[in-house]
XYZ file of C-alpha atoms in Angstrom:
421
model
C 39.064 -8.320 -94.692
C 38.188 -6.147 -91.760
C 35.626 -3.883 -94.120
C 34.011 -7.162 -95.182
C 33.550 -7.961 -91.387
C 31.674 -4.725 -90.815
C 29.402 -5.288 -93.815
C 28.518 -8.461 -92.443
C 27.943 -7.080 -89.074
C 25.882 -4.132 -90.366
C 23.961 -6.543 -92.373
C 22.869 -9.296 -89.796
C 22.297 -5.605 -87.527
C 19.926 -4.560 -90.288
C 18.444 -7.785 -90.572
C 17.772 -8.270 -86.928
C 16.372 -4.754 -86.634
C 13.669 -5.823 -89.403
C 12.777 -9.081 -87.506
C 12.100 -7.005 -84.289
C 9.962 -4.324 -86.433
C 7.909 -7.011 -88.051
C 7.607 -9.244 -84.576
C 6.685 -5.862 -83.151
C 3.799 -4.898 -85.636
C 2.330 -8.775 -85.756
C 1.999 -8.213 -81.847
C 0.372 -5.176 -82.287
C -1.963 -6.478 -84.865
C -2.620 -9.552 -82.756
C -3.406 -7.572 -79.737
C -6.037 -5.481 -81.902
C -7.889 -8.700 -83.160
C -7.861 -9.906 -79.997
C -10.099 -6.984 -78.264
C -12.121 -6.572 -81.869
C -13.246 -10.100 -81.082
C -13.777 -9.639 -77.524
C -15.794 -6.843 -78.305
C -17.671 -9.091 -80.727
C -18.021 -11.719 -78.064
C -19.624 -8.838 -75.728
C -22.095 -7.639 -78.467
C -23.540 -11.071 -79.593
C -23.987 -12.089 -75.810
C -26.002 -9.285 -75.604
C -28.201 -9.661 -78.930
C -28.812 -13.165 -77.272
C -29.793 -11.715 -73.884
C -32.140 -9.334 -75.840
C -33.701 -12.371 -77.776
C -33.823 -14.670 -74.524
C -35.651 -11.848 -72.630
C -38.218 -11.517 -75.425
C -38.633 -15.227 -75.634
C -39.410 -15.211 -72.144
C -41.600 -12.357 -71.933
C -43.603 -14.022 -74.758
C -44.041 -17.327 -72.847
C -45.043 -15.741 -70.025
C -47.704 -13.666 -72.308
C -48.774 -16.910 -73.480
C -49.231 -18.780 -70.315
C -51.571 -15.329 -69.344
C -53.718 -15.744 -72.223
C -54.007 -19.621 -71.434
C -54.737 -18.962 -67.424
C -56.869 -16.533 -68.352
C -58.997 -18.527 -70.886
C -58.690 -21.278 -68.512
C -59.949 -19.273 -65.667
C -63.363 -18.070 -67.780
C -64.211 -21.430 -68.713
C -63.650 -22.889 -65.409
C -65.680 -20.444 -63.703
C -68.098 -21.468 -61.030
C -71.946 -22.317 -62.289
C -75.514 -22.954 -61.051
C -75.746 -26.483 -62.277
C -76.864 -29.577 -60.214
C -74.481 -31.479 -58.320
C -75.007 -34.372 -61.160
C -72.912 -31.987 -63.695
C -70.166 -30.902 -61.208
C -68.044 -34.566 -62.044
C -67.840 -33.719 -65.661
C -67.051 -30.148 -65.102
C -64.360 -31.191 -62.779
C -62.900 -33.626 -65.150
C -63.069 -30.731 -67.592
C -61.208 -28.469 -65.343
C -58.285 -31.209 -65.290
C -57.840 -31.122 -68.668
C -57.682 -27.635 -69.036
C -55.192 -27.374 -65.988
C -53.097 -30.246 -67.649
C -53.392 -28.076 -71.170
C -52.283 -25.169 -69.396
C -48.834 -26.991 -68.409
C -48.643 -28.509 -71.550
C -48.638 -25.187 -73.483
C -46.479 -23.643 -70.971
C -43.685 -26.093 -70.985
C -44.211 -26.620 -74.947
C -43.291 -22.710 -75.388
C -40.423 -23.103 -73.035
C -38.875 -26.246 -74.799
C -39.795 -25.044 -77.935
C -37.567 -21.873 -77.261
C -34.616 -23.884 -75.318
C -34.577 -26.627 -78.334
C -35.463 -29.429 -75.755
C -38.859 -30.235 -77.902
C -41.252 -28.849 -80.226
C -38.313 -27.724 -82.707
C -36.769 -30.847 -84.362
C -33.838 -28.811 -85.214
C -32.806 -27.987 -82.141
C -32.542 -24.225 -82.541
C -33.768 -22.125 -80.195
C -37.059 -20.466 -81.130
C -39.861 -19.111 -79.717
C -43.426 -17.877 -80.706
C -44.764 -14.228 -81.635
C -48.325 -14.821 -82.035
C -50.785 -17.085 -79.686
C -53.397 -19.122 -81.849
C -56.591 -19.756 -80.176
C -56.386 -22.321 -78.034
C -58.332 -25.885 -78.438
C -60.562 -27.122 -75.463
C -61.150 -30.525 -74.876
C -59.384 -33.809 -75.420
C -57.006 -32.743 -78.682
C -55.664 -29.697 -76.294
C -52.126 -31.900 -75.196
C -51.840 -33.113 -78.747
C -51.937 -29.626 -80.039
C -49.863 -27.935 -77.654
C -47.004 -30.448 -78.653
C -47.695 -29.906 -82.026
C -47.985 -26.244 -82.545
C -45.162 -24.803 -84.585
C -46.266 -20.897 -84.417
C -47.122 -18.612 -86.912
C -43.585 -16.859 -86.986
C -40.576 -18.025 -85.509
C -36.944 -16.089 -84.680
C -33.682 -18.054 -84.725
C -30.957 -17.362 -82.345
C -28.822 -19.287 -84.207
C -29.420 -17.142 -87.758
C -28.937 -13.670 -85.622
C -25.976 -14.927 -83.900
C -24.394 -16.069 -87.103
C -25.437 -12.654 -88.737
C -23.977 -10.454 -85.839
C -20.738 -12.255 -86.190
C -20.428 -11.946 -90.084
C -21.609 -8.093 -89.346
C -19.147 -7.932 -86.595
C -16.254 -9.826 -88.700
C -16.998 -7.409 -91.555
C -16.794 -4.455 -89.174
C -13.695 -5.383 -87.438
C -11.668 -6.071 -91.074
C -12.742 -2.194 -91.887
C -11.541 -0.902 -88.601
C -8.624 -2.682 -88.726
C -8.070 -1.110 -92.362
C -8.517 2.098 -91.292
C -6.259 2.297 -88.419
C -3.638 0.659 -90.729
C -4.275 3.042 -93.395
C -5.231 6.038 -91.450
C -2.758 8.207 -92.615
C -2.920 7.377 -96.230
C -6.751 8.378 -95.797
C -5.502 11.675 -94.356
C -2.482 12.797 -96.124
C -2.190 13.309 -99.928
C 1.165 14.544 -100.882
C 2.396 15.244 -104.301
C 5.690 14.091 -104.289
C 7.024 15.648 -107.613
C 9.022 18.498 -107.533
C 7.281 21.791 -109.043
C 8.913 24.205 -111.165
C 9.595 27.882 -109.926
C 9.461 29.284 -113.337
C 5.936 30.289 -112.721
C 6.673 32.417 -109.580
C 8.271 35.355 -111.546
C 11.231 37.049 -110.788
C 12.830 37.507 -106.989
C 11.939 34.215 -105.994
C 14.304 31.741 -104.858
C 14.411 27.626 -104.181
C 15.839 27.716 -100.793
C 16.340 24.776 -97.929
C 16.525 24.194 -94.046
C 16.558 21.585 -91.836
C 14.526 20.039 -89.544
C 15.111 19.280 -85.891
C 15.013 15.280 -86.636
C 17.599 15.563 -89.534
C 15.386 16.058 -92.877
C 16.512 18.930 -95.309
C 13.146 20.150 -96.804
C 12.613 22.447 -99.963
C 10.630 25.495 -100.469
C 10.312 29.006 -102.178
C 11.343 32.489 -100.849
C 11.062 35.867 -101.886
C 12.190 38.341 -99.104
C 9.597 41.259 -97.774
C 10.175 45.018 -99.050
C 11.590 47.288 -96.490
C 9.158 47.472 -93.390
C 7.084 44.557 -94.216
C 6.407 41.088 -92.646
C 6.935 37.887 -94.344
C 4.072 35.388 -94.852
C 4.891 31.673 -93.776
C 2.396 29.907 -96.143
C 1.784 25.844 -94.650
C -0.915 24.409 -97.074
C -3.267 21.646 -96.380
C -3.311 18.269 -96.965
C -3.199 17.636 -100.529
C -0.738 18.662 -103.215
C 2.843 20.999 -102.937
C 3.715 24.365 -103.005
C 3.247 24.699 -106.431
C -0.698 24.612 -106.171
C 0.061 27.578 -103.810
C 1.918 29.798 -106.558
C -1.253 31.693 -107.365
C -1.242 33.302 -103.708
C 1.885 33.200 -103.033
C 2.308 35.525 -106.055
C -0.464 37.982 -104.897
C 1.101 38.058 -101.656
C 4.399 39.337 -103.129
C 3.075 41.649 -105.174
C 1.989 43.356 -102.079
C 5.233 43.740 -100.965
C 4.887 41.300 -98.511
C 7.789 38.526 -98.203
C 6.302 35.218 -98.683
C 7.961 31.607 -97.830
C 6.008 28.708 -99.652
C 6.601 26.204 -97.665
C 6.128 22.233 -98.177
C 5.891 19.496 -95.769
C 8.166 15.907 -95.403
C 6.994 13.795 -98.270
C 5.660 16.485 -100.436
C 6.904 18.108 -103.516
C 10.048 16.144 -103.668
C 10.853 16.480 -99.750
C 11.905 12.978 -98.050
C 10.014 11.485 -95.203
C 6.692 10.875 -94.126
C 3.637 13.149 -93.126
C 2.487 12.958 -89.255
C 1.480 15.569 -86.980
C 4.604 15.431 -84.959
C 6.500 15.509 -88.304
C 4.342 18.647 -89.841
C 5.365 20.517 -86.574
C 8.554 20.314 -86.937
C 8.899 21.300 -90.364
C 6.487 24.437 -89.528
C 9.228 25.148 -86.808
C 12.329 24.753 -89.232
C 10.752 27.114 -91.508
C 10.452 30.042 -88.673
C 14.370 29.214 -87.775
C 14.906 29.531 -91.545
C 13.369 32.996 -91.719
C 14.856 34.126 -88.284
C 18.073 33.626 -89.743
C 17.706 35.284 -92.657
C 16.050 38.522 -91.468
C 16.384 38.869 -87.591
C 13.806 41.247 -86.291
C 11.547 40.954 -89.348
C 7.615 40.181 -88.336
C 6.200 36.747 -89.238
C 2.516 36.061 -90.385
C 1.511 32.330 -90.378
C -1.246 31.488 -93.068
C -2.716 27.822 -92.293
C -4.956 26.267 -95.164
C -7.007 23.494 -93.651
C -4.559 21.160 -92.425
C -1.975 23.913 -92.698
C -4.503 26.120 -90.117
C -4.161 23.455 -87.350
C -0.357 23.368 -88.023
C -0.200 27.099 -87.844
C -2.132 27.035 -84.503
C 0.130 25.015 -82.906
C 3.239 26.770 -84.268
C 1.162 29.776 -82.715
C 1.239 28.870 -79.113
C 5.333 28.183 -79.369
C 6.388 31.057 -81.143
C 3.949 33.909 -81.401
C 3.490 35.707 -84.978
C 2.834 39.510 -85.510
C -0.562 37.815 -87.003
C -2.404 34.460 -87.889
C -4.615 34.052 -91.007
C -6.314 30.300 -90.536
C -8.497 29.604 -93.762
C -10.990 26.951 -93.151
C -9.863 25.668 -89.839
C -11.575 22.846 -87.996
C -11.796 22.292 -84.395
C -10.135 18.854 -84.678
C -9.405 15.856 -86.826
C -11.495 14.023 -84.503
C -14.359 16.037 -85.131
C -14.274 16.282 -89.055
C -13.552 12.384 -89.149
C -16.817 12.045 -86.967
C -18.866 14.224 -89.569
C -17.495 12.187 -91.994
C -17.624 8.962 -90.737
C -20.553 8.957 -87.862
C -20.350 5.463 -87.679
C -16.802 4.973 -87.204
C -15.083 5.076 -83.460
C -13.010 7.922 -84.864
C -11.681 9.356 -81.732
C -10.111 5.701 -80.587
C -8.632 5.115 -83.806
C -6.947 8.397 -84.526
C -3.172 8.570 -84.258
C -3.191 12.550 -85.646
C -5.410 14.714 -84.309
C -4.599 18.244 -84.624
C -6.912 19.352 -81.650
C -7.137 23.334 -82.382
C -10.003 23.787 -80.648
C -7.936 23.264 -77.435
C -5.361 25.697 -78.298
C -6.985 28.473 -79.825
C -7.638 30.072 -76.285
C -3.917 30.487 -75.748
C -3.364 32.270 -78.769
C -3.511 36.287 -77.977
C -2.321 37.842 -81.644
C -4.360 39.680 -84.455
C -6.093 36.824 -86.348
C -8.045 36.700 -89.025
C -10.378 33.596 -89.968
C -11.444 32.990 -93.768
C -14.042 30.115 -94.555
C -16.830 29.121 -97.277
C -20.713 28.857 -96.306
C -20.944 25.794 -98.789
C -17.643 23.729 -97.391
C -18.402 20.230 -97.622
C -15.097 18.958 -96.283
C -14.636 21.087 -93.129
C -18.068 22.269 -91.887
C -18.253 26.019 -91.421
C -19.609 25.917 -88.001
C -16.065 24.459 -86.776
C -14.389 27.355 -88.406
C -16.622 29.737 -86.391
C -16.267 27.577 -83.550
C -12.227 28.483 -83.857
C -13.324 32.137 -84.201
C -15.305 32.386 -81.159
C -12.110 30.763 -79.177
C -10.020 33.311 -80.079
C -9.514 35.571 -77.333
C -7.306 38.848 -79.048
C -8.231 41.158 -81.972
C -9.871 38.795 -84.742
C -11.645 39.055 -88.162
C -14.227 36.721 -89.939
C -14.607 36.544 -93.423
C -17.672 34.144 -94.605
C -17.214 33.720 -98.302
C -20.448 33.461 -99.803
C -21.131 29.724 -101.888
C -17.630 28.662 -101.522
C -16.552 24.932 -101.161
C -13.455 24.021 -99.542
C -11.298 23.660 -102.833
C -13.252 26.591 -104.532
C -11.036 28.913 -106.460
C -12.643 31.886 -104.208
C -10.793 30.024 -101.072
C -7.445 29.681 -103.099
C -6.704 32.663 -104.463
C -10.102 34.379 -104.985
C -9.820 38.388 -105.195
C -12.208 38.654 -102.149
C -9.945 36.675 -99.821
C -6.709 37.880 -101.139
C -7.906 41.507 -100.564
C -8.944 40.876 -96.820
C -5.671 38.890 -96.249
C -3.631 41.755 -97.581
C -5.622 44.207 -95.777
C -5.417 42.377 -92.419
C -1.720 41.875 -92.708
C -0.925 45.522 -93.328
C -3.175 46.613 -90.231
C -1.560 44.614 -88.174
C 1.452 45.409 -89.202
C 0.822 49.081 -88.982
C -0.673 48.424 -85.639
C 2.640 46.475 -84.342
C 4.966 49.216 -85.628
């Protein structure tokens, strides 16, 4: 009976937690929608102010044109006094025409007169002014050669902003699905050959992560491989084998959510995963130098790790300055900085890293602009090397396991290790 009560309490407690989480999510969504709607109202109001300002300018220009015509037609003449009375009546009619035209323009814009639909509009062209008794009637009947309707503008702006708001909300809600592309399948270690072992270690938040490990030869360092945002450790097998063939120890890691590991990837989560990898290797071989290899997103993880646990050397393949900068490069029309939860601001951290560092990039990289990788290189204060692989895109074979890249990495690590020995 007691066990049943415990089960009921646990179920009820879980239900309460789920309800609270749902309510919190709904409140956040409502707040975001209200903010977007408020922004839309501000934009629409600004559009209307611009339209109304343009309307007033056109009205003033119309009036100025009419006044100019009237002043020319009513200028003093050398006619006899017998002609002054007709001229006076003509000037009176012209004055009424000026007032009529001016008021017609205003009333047409503000929907009081001259526009049966009641929609605000204004003229963008000034027709020739008829002079004479028919002028006031003509003034009241003109519809203009071209009209801009503020209601159409308002509705169009609202429709556009509503669609844009939906896109913004979608990007905000699904952003991590747009950043991380884990292959959750468990890869086979068989292709790695002899000397490799499947290992696991625990993160600070209680996740057990799987990895592949090969110990180093005597006096050689161990390389922690931190891959990018896609795939799993199986895709880094050629790099791991090449490094191991040079006598280096290698730990091919996988983040949470990748390669059969539990959890979901986040910036904080990946940082914990990298710390756990360091802790594991320090237990396996105290005093063995560690080298961090980070590729793309993994380069940002390696940079943050290097600020906490300084390695013997650091290799950054296709590093970016920040995830915000990459987002702006690909989506310049989105408010990326305001939306992103995970930011990976490597450009703010590299100045504190004073260890030998090799930066590798492809000059045809369409994902991370090579300029960003150069910027990371320029910001490093310590000994450094730069390798730009000609013709290489972000996922080209030359940047995954190409001979030039592998040769440069091994030479750099061996040189750094010999210098530190």
